[in-house]
PDB file of C-alpha atoms and ligand atoms in Angstrom:
ATOM      1  CA  MET E 132      -2.035 -24.658   0.319  1.00  0.00           C
ATOM      2  CA  ASN E 133      -3.831 -22.955  -2.585  1.00  0.00           C
ATOM      3  CA  ILE E 134      -4.484 -19.288  -1.824  1.00  0.00           C
ATOM      4  CA  VAL E 135      -6.376 -16.540  -3.629  1.00  0.00           C
ATOM      5  CA  LEU E 136      -5.458 -12.940  -2.719  1.00  0.00           C
ATOM      6  CA  LEU E 137      -8.323 -10.499  -3.229  1.00  0.00           C
ATOM      7  CA  GLY E 138      -8.422  -6.733  -2.918  1.00  0.00           C
ATOM      8  CA  ALA E 139      -8.508  -3.587  -4.993  1.00  0.00           C
ATOM      9  CA  PRO E 140      -5.446  -2.606  -7.013  1.00  0.00           C
ATOM     10  CA  GLY E 141      -3.057  -0.952  -4.583  1.00  0.00           C
ATOM     11  CA  ALA E 142      -4.499  -2.648  -1.493  1.00  0.00           C
ATOM     12  CA  GLY E 143      -1.120  -4.273  -0.854  1.00  0.00           C
ATOM     13  CA  LYS E 144      -1.715  -7.739  -2.331  1.00  0.00           C
ATOM     14  CA  GLY E 145       1.737  -7.850  -3.937  1.00  0.00           C
ATOM     15  CA  THR E 146       3.445  -6.882  -0.667  1.00  0.00           C
ATOM     16  CA  GLN E 147       1.557  -9.541   1.304  1.00  0.00           C
ATOM     17  CA  ALA E 148       2.184 -12.096  -1.467  1.00  0.00           C
ATOM     18  CA  ALA E 149       5.932 -11.499  -1.036  1.00  0.00           C
ATOM     19  CA  LYS E 150       5.587 -12.230   2.701  1.00  0.00           C
ATOM     20  CA  ILE E 151       3.606 -15.418   2.031  1.00  0.00           C
ATOM     21  CA  ILE E 152       6.235 -16.599  -0.467  1.00  0.00           C
ATOM     22  CA  GLU E 153       8.974 -16.015   2.096  1.00  0.00           C
ATOM     23  CA  ALA E 154       7.074 -17.810   4.868  1.00  0.00           C
ATOM     24  CA  TYR E 155       5.635 -20.748   2.908  1.00  0.00           C
ATOM     25  CA  GLY E 156       7.819 -21.022  -0.204  1.00  0.00           C
ATOM     26  CA  LEU E 157       4.805 -21.079  -2.501  1.00  0.00           C
ATOM     27  CA  PRO E 158       4.975 -19.844  -6.111  1.00  0.00           C
ATOM     28  CA  HIS E 159       3.414 -16.439  -6.744  1.00  0.00           C
ATOM     29  CA  ILE E 160       1.105 -16.270  -9.756  1.00  0.00           C
ATOM     30  CA  SER E 161       0.325 -12.626 -10.533  1.00  0.00           C
ATOM     31  CA  THR E 162      -1.660 -12.180 -13.758  1.00  0.00           C
ATOM     32  CA  GLY E 163      -0.644  -8.497 -13.800  1.00  0.00           C
ATOM     33  CA  ASP E 164       3.063  -9.508 -13.721  1.00  0.00           C
ATOM     34  CA  ILE E 165       2.532 -12.188 -16.402  1.00  0.00           C
ATOM     35  CA  LEU E 166       0.729  -9.673 -18.627  1.00  0.00           C
ATOM     36  CA  ARG E 167       3.369  -6.959 -18.067  1.00  0.00           C
ATOM     37  CA  ALA E 168       6.091  -9.479 -19.012  1.00  0.00           C
ATOM     38  CA  ALA E 169       4.166 -10.254 -22.233  1.00  0.00           C
ATOM     39  CA  VAL E 170       3.983  -6.502 -22.968  1.00  0.00           C
ATOM     40  CA  THR E 171       7.730  -6.062 -22.332  1.00  0.00           C
ATOM     41  CA  ASN E 172       8.521  -9.026 -24.602  1.00  0.00           C
ATOM     42  CA  ARG E 173       6.318  -7.441 -27.277  1.00  0.00           C
ATOM     43  CA  SER E 174       4.501 -10.734 -27.862  1.00  0.00           C
ATOM     44  CA  LEU E 175       1.295 -10.531 -29.921  1.00  0.00           C
ATOM     45  CA  LEU E 176      -0.705 -11.387 -26.852  1.00  0.00           C
ATOM     46  CA  GLY E 177       1.086  -8.669 -24.872  1.00  0.00           C
ATOM     47  CA  LEU E 178       0.387  -6.047 -27.514  1.00  0.00           C
ATOM     48  CA  GLU E 179      -3.285  -6.985 -27.493  1.00  0.00           C
ATOM     49  CA  ALA E 180      -3.444  -6.906 -23.688  1.00  0.00           C
ATOM     50  CA  LYS E 181      -1.666  -3.541 -23.379  1.00  0.00           C
ATOM     51  CA  ARG E 182      -4.511  -1.357 -24.633  1.00  0.00           C
ATOM     52  CA  PHE E 183      -6.863  -2.804 -22.000  1.00  0.00           C
ATOM     53  CA  MET E 184      -4.228  -2.437 -19.277  1.00  0.00           C
ATOM     54  CA  ASP E 185      -3.424   1.165 -20.203  1.00  0.00           C
ATOM     55  CA  ALA E 186      -7.122   2.026 -19.984  1.00  0.00           C
ATOM     56  CA  GLY E 187      -7.494   0.265 -16.622  1.00  0.00           C
ATOM     57  CA  GLU E 188      -9.933  -2.237 -18.145  1.00  0.00           C
ATOM     58  CA  LEU E 189      -9.884  -5.997 -17.675  1.00  0.00           C
ATOM     59  CA  VAL E 190      -7.974  -7.944 -20.318  1.00  0.00           C
ATOM     60  CA  PRO E 191     -10.396 -10.380 -22.011  1.00  0.00           C
ATOM     61  CA  ASP E 192     -10.703 -13.898 -20.596  1.00  0.00           C
ATOM     62  CA  SER E 193      -9.653 -15.289 -23.995  1.00  0.00           C
ATOM     63  CA  ILE E 194      -6.136 -14.029 -23.129  1.00  0.00           C
ATOM     64  CA  VAL E 195      -5.983 -14.254 -19.314  1.00  0.00           C
ATOM     65  CA  VAL E 196      -7.594 -17.634 -18.652  1.00  0.00           C
ATOM     66  CA  GLY E 197      -5.211 -19.501 -20.975  1.00  0.00           C
ATOM     67  CA  LEU E 198      -2.187 -17.872 -19.305  1.00  0.00           C
ATOM     68  CA  VAL E 199      -3.374 -18.915 -15.847  1.00  0.00           C
ATOM     69  CA  LYS E 200      -4.189 -22.492 -16.922  1.00  0.00           C
ATOM     70  CA  GLU E 201      -0.745 -22.785 -18.474  1.00  0.00           C
ATOM     71  CA  ARG E 202       0.935 -21.464 -15.316  1.00  0.00           C
ATOM     72  CA  LEU E 203      -1.108 -23.726 -13.016  1.00  0.00           C
ATOM     73  CA  SER E 204      -0.073 -26.768 -15.055  1.00  0.00           C
ATOM     74  CA  GLN E 205       3.604 -26.219 -14.180  1.00  0.00           C
ATOM     75  CA  PRO E 206       5.048 -28.653 -11.622  1.00  0.00           C
ATOM     76  CA  ASP E 207       6.060 -26.027  -9.031  1.00  0.00           C
ATOM     77  CA  THR E 208       2.352 -25.449  -8.250  1.00  0.00           C
ATOM     78  CA  GLY E 209       2.010 -29.031  -6.971  1.00  0.00           C
ATOM     79  CA  LYS E 210       2.539 -28.082  -3.302  1.00  0.00           C
ATOM     80  CA  GLY E 211       0.355 -24.981  -3.587  1.00  0.00           C
ATOM     81  CA  PHE E 212       0.310 -21.464  -5.017  1.00  0.00           C
ATOM     82  CA  ILE E 213      -0.706 -17.861  -4.362  1.00  0.00           C
ATOM     83  CA  LEU E 214      -2.953 -16.339  -6.995  1.00  0.00           C
ATOM     84  CA  ASP E 215      -2.671 -12.535  -7.023  1.00  0.00           C
ATOM     85  CA  GLY E 216      -4.944 -10.584  -9.388  1.00  0.00           C
ATOM     86  CA  PHE E 217      -6.848 -13.674 -10.523  1.00  0.00           C
ATOM     87  CA  PRO E 218      -9.740 -14.367 -10.390  1.00  0.00           C
ATOM     88  CA  ARG E 219     -11.086 -10.854 -11.044  1.00  0.00           C
ATOM     89  CA  THR E 220     -14.620 -11.816 -12.093  1.00  0.00           C
ATOM     90  CA  LYS E 221     -17.127 -14.454 -11.042  1.00  0.00           C
ATOM     91  CA  ALA E 222     -16.673 -16.129 -14.445  1.00  0.00           C
ATOM     92  CA  GLN E 223     -12.906 -16.400 -13.816  1.00  0.00           C
ATOM     93  CA  ALA E 224     -13.552 -17.803 -10.310  1.00  0.00           C
ATOM     94  CA  GLU E 225     -15.822 -20.471 -11.769  1.00  0.00           C
ATOM     95  CA  VAL E 226     -13.286 -21.435 -14.470  1.00  0.00           C
ATOM     96  CA  LEU E 227     -10.612 -21.638 -11.765  1.00  0.00           C
ATOM     97  CA  ASP E 228     -12.774 -23.894  -9.564  1.00  0.00           C
ATOM     98  CA  SER E 229     -13.594 -26.264 -12.400  1.00  0.00           C
ATOM     99  CA  GLU E 230     -10.003 -26.308 -13.658  1.00  0.00           C
ATOM    100  CA  LEU E 231      -8.742 -27.191 -10.156  1.00  0.00           C
ATOM    101  CA  ALA E 232     -11.531 -29.744  -9.618  1.00  0.00           C
ATOM    102  CA  SER E 233     -10.475 -31.547 -12.804  1.00  0.00           C
ATOM    103  CA  VAL E 234      -7.111 -32.290 -11.159  1.00  0.00           C
ATOM    104  CA  GLY E 235      -8.556 -33.006  -7.691  1.00  0.00           C
ATOM    105  CA  LYS E 236      -7.643 -29.621  -6.172  1.00  0.00           C
ATOM    106  CA  THR E 237      -9.534 -26.709  -4.586  1.00  0.00           C
ATOM    107  CA  ILE E 238      -8.851 -23.221  -3.287  1.00  0.00           C
ATOM    108  CA  ASP E 239      -8.126 -23.515   0.460  1.00  0.00           C
ATOM    109  CA  SER E 240      -8.216 -19.843   1.460  1.00  0.00           C
ATOM    110  CA  ALA E 241      -9.250 -16.475   0.023  1.00  0.00           C
ATOM    111  CA  VAL E 242      -7.581 -13.521   1.742  1.00  0.00           C
ATOM    112  CA  ALA E 243      -9.180 -10.144   0.977  1.00  0.00           C
ATOM    113  CA  VAL E 244      -7.078  -7.062   1.805  1.00  0.00           C
ATOM    114  CA  ILE E 245      -9.495  -4.153   2.251  1.00  0.00           C
ATOM    115  CA  VAL E 246      -8.434  -0.482   1.872  1.00  0.00           C
ATOM    116  CA  ASP E 247     -10.533   2.683   1.394  1.00  0.00           C
ATOM    117  CA  PRO E 248     -10.560   3.757  -2.304  1.00  0.00           C
ATOM    118  CA  GLU E 249      -9.307   7.321  -1.598  1.00  0.00           C
ATOM    119  CA  VAL E 250      -6.310   5.925   0.313  1.00  0.00           C
ATOM    120  CA  ILE E 251      -5.629   3.730  -2.725  1.00  0.00           C
ATOM    121  CA  VAL E 252      -5.651   6.656  -5.183  1.00  0.00           C
ATOM    122  CA  GLY E 253      -2.964   8.345  -3.041  1.00  0.00           C
ATOM    123  CA  ARG E 254      -0.928   5.140  -2.752  1.00  0.00           C
ATOM    124  CA  LEU E 255      -1.009   4.194  -6.440  1.00  0.00           C
ATOM    125  CA  THR E 256      -0.272   7.599  -7.921  1.00  0.00           C
ATOM    126  CA  ALA E 257       2.782   7.747  -5.606  1.00  0.00           C
ATOM    127  CA  ARG E 258       3.862   4.137  -6.355  1.00  0.00           C
ATOM    128  CA  ARG E 259       7.196   3.539  -8.060  1.00  0.00           C
ATOM    129  CA  SER E 260       8.945   0.268  -9.008  1.00  0.00           C
ATOM    130  CA  CYS E 261      12.616  -0.507  -9.527  1.00  0.00           C
ATOM    131  CA  ARG E 262      13.539  -1.524 -13.090  1.00  0.00           C
ATOM    132  CA  GLN E 263      16.438  -3.584 -11.775  1.00  0.00           C
ATOM    133  CA  CYS E 264      15.239  -5.505  -8.686  1.00  0.00           C
ATOM    134  CA  GLY E 265      11.453  -5.072  -9.055  1.00  0.00           C
ATOM    135  CA  ARG E 266      11.134  -3.609  -5.552  1.00  0.00           C
ATOM    136  CA  ILE E 267       7.982  -1.552  -5.015  1.00  0.00           C
ATOM    137  CA  THR E 268       8.433   1.803  -3.320  1.00  0.00           C
ATOM    138  CA  SER E 269       7.114   5.359  -3.404  1.00  0.00           C
ATOM    139  CA  VAL E 270       7.874   8.622  -5.208  1.00  0.00           C
ATOM    140  CA  SER E 271       9.360   9.966  -1.952  1.00  0.00           C
ATOM    141  CA  GLU E 272      12.387   7.673  -2.489  1.00  0.00           C
ATOM    142  CA  GLY E 273      13.519   9.819  -5.435  1.00  0.00           C
ATOM    143  CA  LEU E 274      14.784   8.533  -8.784  1.00  0.00           C
ATOM    144  CA  SER E 275      16.950   5.563  -7.712  1.00  0.00           C
ATOM    145  CA  CYS E 276      16.282   2.411  -5.708  1.00  0.00           C
ATOM    146  CA  THR E 277      17.894   2.587  -2.248  1.00  0.00           C
ATOM    147  CA  ALA E 278      18.291  -1.231  -2.279  1.00  0.00           C
ATOM    148  CA  CYS E 279      20.126  -1.732  -5.600  1.00  0.00           C
ATOM    149  CA  GLY E 280      20.611   1.684  -7.243  1.00  0.00           C
ATOM    150  CA  GLY E 281      18.329   0.800 -10.211  1.00  0.00           C
ATOM    151  CA  ALA E 282      16.097   3.418 -11.833  1.00  0.00           C
ATOM    152  CA  LEU E 283      12.640   3.893 -10.321  1.00  0.00           C
ATOM    153  CA  TYR E 284       9.685   4.212 -12.715  1.00  0.00           C
ATOM    154  CA  GLN E 285       5.924   4.695 -12.575  1.00  0.00           C
ATOM    155  CA  ARG E 286       3.689   2.001 -14.098  1.00  0.00           C
ATOM    156  CA  ASP E 287       1.764   3.229 -17.169  1.00  0.00           C
ATOM    157  CA  ASP E 288      -1.553   2.486 -15.441  1.00  0.00           C
ATOM    158  CA  ASP E 289      -0.748   4.286 -12.145  1.00  0.00           C
ATOM    159  CA  ASN E 290      -1.859   7.759 -13.345  1.00  0.00           C
ATOM    160  CA  GLU E 291      -4.906   9.130 -11.505  1.00  0.00           C
ATOM    161  CA  ALA E 292      -7.504   8.734 -14.305  1.00  0.00           C
ATOM    162  CA  THR E 293      -6.555   5.107 -14.944  1.00  0.00           C
ATOM    163  CA  VAL E 294      -6.360   4.345 -11.218  1.00  0.00           C
ATOM    164  CA  ARG E 295      -9.930   5.661 -10.752  1.00  0.00           C
ATOM    165  CA  ASN E 296     -11.127   3.501 -13.641  1.00  0.00           C
ATOM    166  CA  ARG E 297      -9.344   0.430 -12.233  1.00  0.00           C
ATOM    167  CA  LEU E 298     -11.090   1.060  -8.895  1.00  0.00           C
ATOM    168  CA  SER E 299     -14.510   1.279 -10.516  1.00  0.00           C
ATOM    169  CA  VAL E 300     -13.830  -1.903 -12.525  1.00  0.00           C
ATOM    170  CA  TYR E 301     -12.826  -3.537  -9.223  1.00  0.00           C
ATOM    171  CA  GLU E 302     -16.048  -2.450  -7.479  1.00  0.00           C
ATOM    172  CA  LYS E 303     -18.220  -3.669 -10.322  1.00  0.00           C
ATOM    173  CA  SER E 304     -16.513  -6.895 -11.397  1.00  0.00           C
ATOM    174  CA  THR E 305     -14.176  -8.089  -8.641  1.00  0.00           C
ATOM    175  CA  ALA E 306     -15.711  -7.011  -5.300  1.00  0.00           C
ATOM    176  CA  PRO E 307     -18.583  -9.558  -5.756  1.00  0.00           C
ATOM    177  CA  LEU E 308     -15.948 -12.299  -5.341  1.00  0.00           C
ATOM    178  CA  ILE E 309     -15.843 -11.426  -1.641  1.00  0.00           C
ATOM    179  CA  ASP E 310     -19.382 -12.860  -1.337  1.00  0.00           C
ATOM    180  CA  TYR E 311     -18.438 -15.747  -3.635  1.00  0.00           C
ATOM    181  CA  TYR E 312     -15.653 -16.944  -1.318  1.00  0.00           C
ATOM    182  CA  GLN E 313     -17.604 -16.030   1.837  1.00  0.00           C
ATOM    183  CA  ALA E 314     -20.389 -18.378   0.700  1.00  0.00           C
ATOM    184  CA  LYS E 315     -17.804 -21.161   0.371  1.00  0.00           C
ATOM    185  CA  GLY E 316     -16.528 -20.474   3.924  1.00  0.00           C
ATOM    186  CA  LEU E 317     -13.048 -19.626   2.611  1.00  0.00           C
ATOM    187  CA  LEU E 318     -12.931 -15.847   3.127  1.00  0.00           C
ATOM    188  CA  HIS E 319     -10.624 -13.938   5.482  1.00  0.00           C
ATOM    189  CA  GLU E 320     -11.127 -10.160   5.376  1.00  0.00           C
ATOM    190  CA  ILE E 321      -8.126  -8.132   6.542  1.00  0.00           C
ATOM    191  CA  ASP E 322      -7.935  -4.356   7.125  1.00  0.00           C
ATOM    192  CA  GLY E 323      -5.100  -3.314   4.785  1.00  0.00           C
ATOM    193  CA  ASP E 324      -4.916   0.321   5.903  1.00  0.00           C
ATOM    194  CA  ARG E 325      -2.319  -0.397   8.599  1.00  0.00           C
ATOM    195  CA  PRO E 326       1.470  -0.893   8.662  1.00  0.00           C
ATOM    196  CA  VAL E 327       2.653  -3.766   6.445  1.00  0.00           C
ATOM    197  CA  ASP E 328       3.768  -5.968   9.356  1.00  0.00           C
ATOM    198  CA  THR E 329       0.483  -5.524  11.228  1.00  0.00           C
ATOM    199  CA  VAL E 330      -1.423  -6.569   8.097  1.00  0.00           C
ATOM    200  CA  TRP E 331       0.981  -9.482   7.661  1.00  0.00           C
ATOM    201  CA  ALA E 332       0.389 -10.701  11.253  1.00  0.00           C
ATOM    202  CA  ASP E 333      -3.335 -10.967  10.474  1.00  0.00           C
ATOM    203  CA  VAL E 334      -2.751 -12.611   7.076  1.00  0.00           C
ATOM    204  CA  ARG E 335      -0.484 -15.147   8.708  1.00  0.00           C
ATOM    205  CA  ALA E 336      -3.018 -15.880  11.447  1.00  0.00           C
ATOM    206  CA  ALA E 337      -5.755 -16.248   8.811  1.00  0.00           C
ATOM    207  CA  LEU E 338      -3.658 -18.796   6.953  1.00  0.00           C
ATOM    208  CA  GLY E 339      -3.189 -20.713  10.177  1.00  0.00           C
ATOM    209  CA  ALA E 340       0.551 -20.346  10.659  1.00  0.00           C
TER     210      ALA E 340
HETATM  211  P1  AMP P 137      -2.530  -5.759 -11.528  1.00  0.00           P
HETATM  212  O1  AMP P 137      -1.033  -5.725 -11.597  1.00  0.00           O
HETATM  213  O2  AMP P 137      -3.072  -6.992 -10.872  1.00  0.00           O
HETATM  214  O3  AMP P 137      -3.109  -4.492 -10.974  1.00  0.00           O
HETATM  215  O4  AMP P 137      -3.048  -5.864 -13.056  1.00  0.00           O
HETATM  216  C1  AMP P 137      -2.748  -4.843 -13.993  1.00  0.00           C
HETATM  217  C2  AMP P 137      -3.721  -4.928 -15.165  1.00  0.00           C
HETATM  218  O5  AMP P 137      -3.606  -6.212 -15.812  1.00  0.00           O
HETATM  219  C3  AMP P 137      -5.201  -4.823 -14.790  1.00  0.00           C
HETATM  220  O6  AMP P 137      -5.630  -3.473 -14.646  1.00  0.00           O
HETATM  221  C4  AMP P 137      -5.860  -5.529 -15.974  1.00  0.00           C
HETATM  222  O7  AMP P 137      -5.858  -4.690 -17.121  1.00  0.00           O
HETATM  223  C5  AMP P 137      -4.883  -6.665 -16.255  1.00  0.00           C
HETATM  224  N1  AMP P 137      -5.222  -7.891 -15.491  1.00  0.00           N
HETATM  225  C6  AMP P 137      -4.521  -8.462 -14.470  1.00  0.00           C
HETATM  226  N2  AMP P 137      -5.147  -9.560 -14.014  1.00  0.00           N
HETATM  227  C7  AMP P 137      -6.284  -9.691 -14.747  1.00  0.00           C
HETATM  228  C8  AMP P 137      -7.357 -10.617 -14.751  1.00  0.00           C
HETATM  229  N3  AMP P 137      -7.415 -11.648 -13.865  1.00  0.00           N
HETATM  230  N4  AMP P 137      -8.365 -10.439 -15.649  1.00  0.00           N
HETATM  231  C9  AMP P 137      -8.328  -9.420 -16.539  1.00  0.00           C
HETATM  232  N5  AMP P 137      -7.352  -8.500 -16.586  1.00  0.00           N
HETATM  233  C10 AMP P 137      -6.326  -8.627 -15.706  1.00  0.00           C
END
């Protein structure tokens, strides 16, 4: 099963992706995670991507598309994958479709997690991640991860100004993909402003499990 997860930054795509991975054992392809790893490794590509990420802008396709193609060519994607954070523009969706078509594949489902933008600003500015285990939590947890004791940190692009810019980039460039996948009959819209497990029950039902 080849799945695209859509939704604004902070809508809960990463959390639902983790549930899908657990239930279906599919590899998770998050372009944000791939780009952040490139930044941490201080690769040339990462350094170039960082200034766009810090401003909340989209990283150019000349960087992102190659990374996704490379990842999709790895053997673990043979039984399916979850794309999280890609595609983010109609041009990326079209490249993805033609890349998959060239190897006889298609996207089977697009799950859009919908949350009100003001709820997202509150969620993202309070979001913290664990440096050690990668768990995502909130500022209310304090300075250390309750699961592993690692240090909690705030992502560089989770400050309010950058969050607002990311949301406007989403509205302009990414939200039109909802119509794109609707027209293909692949779209499942899910209300993401509910408890994680309630959202997950709907995602699971949408995926037919
Ligand atoms: P995310 O973790 O998905 O919120 O992504 C963090 C940042 O990485 C975004 O704000 C963009 O700067 C960049 N990014 C992630 N995915 C893409 C993509 N498909 N196209 C362009 N930029 C991306």
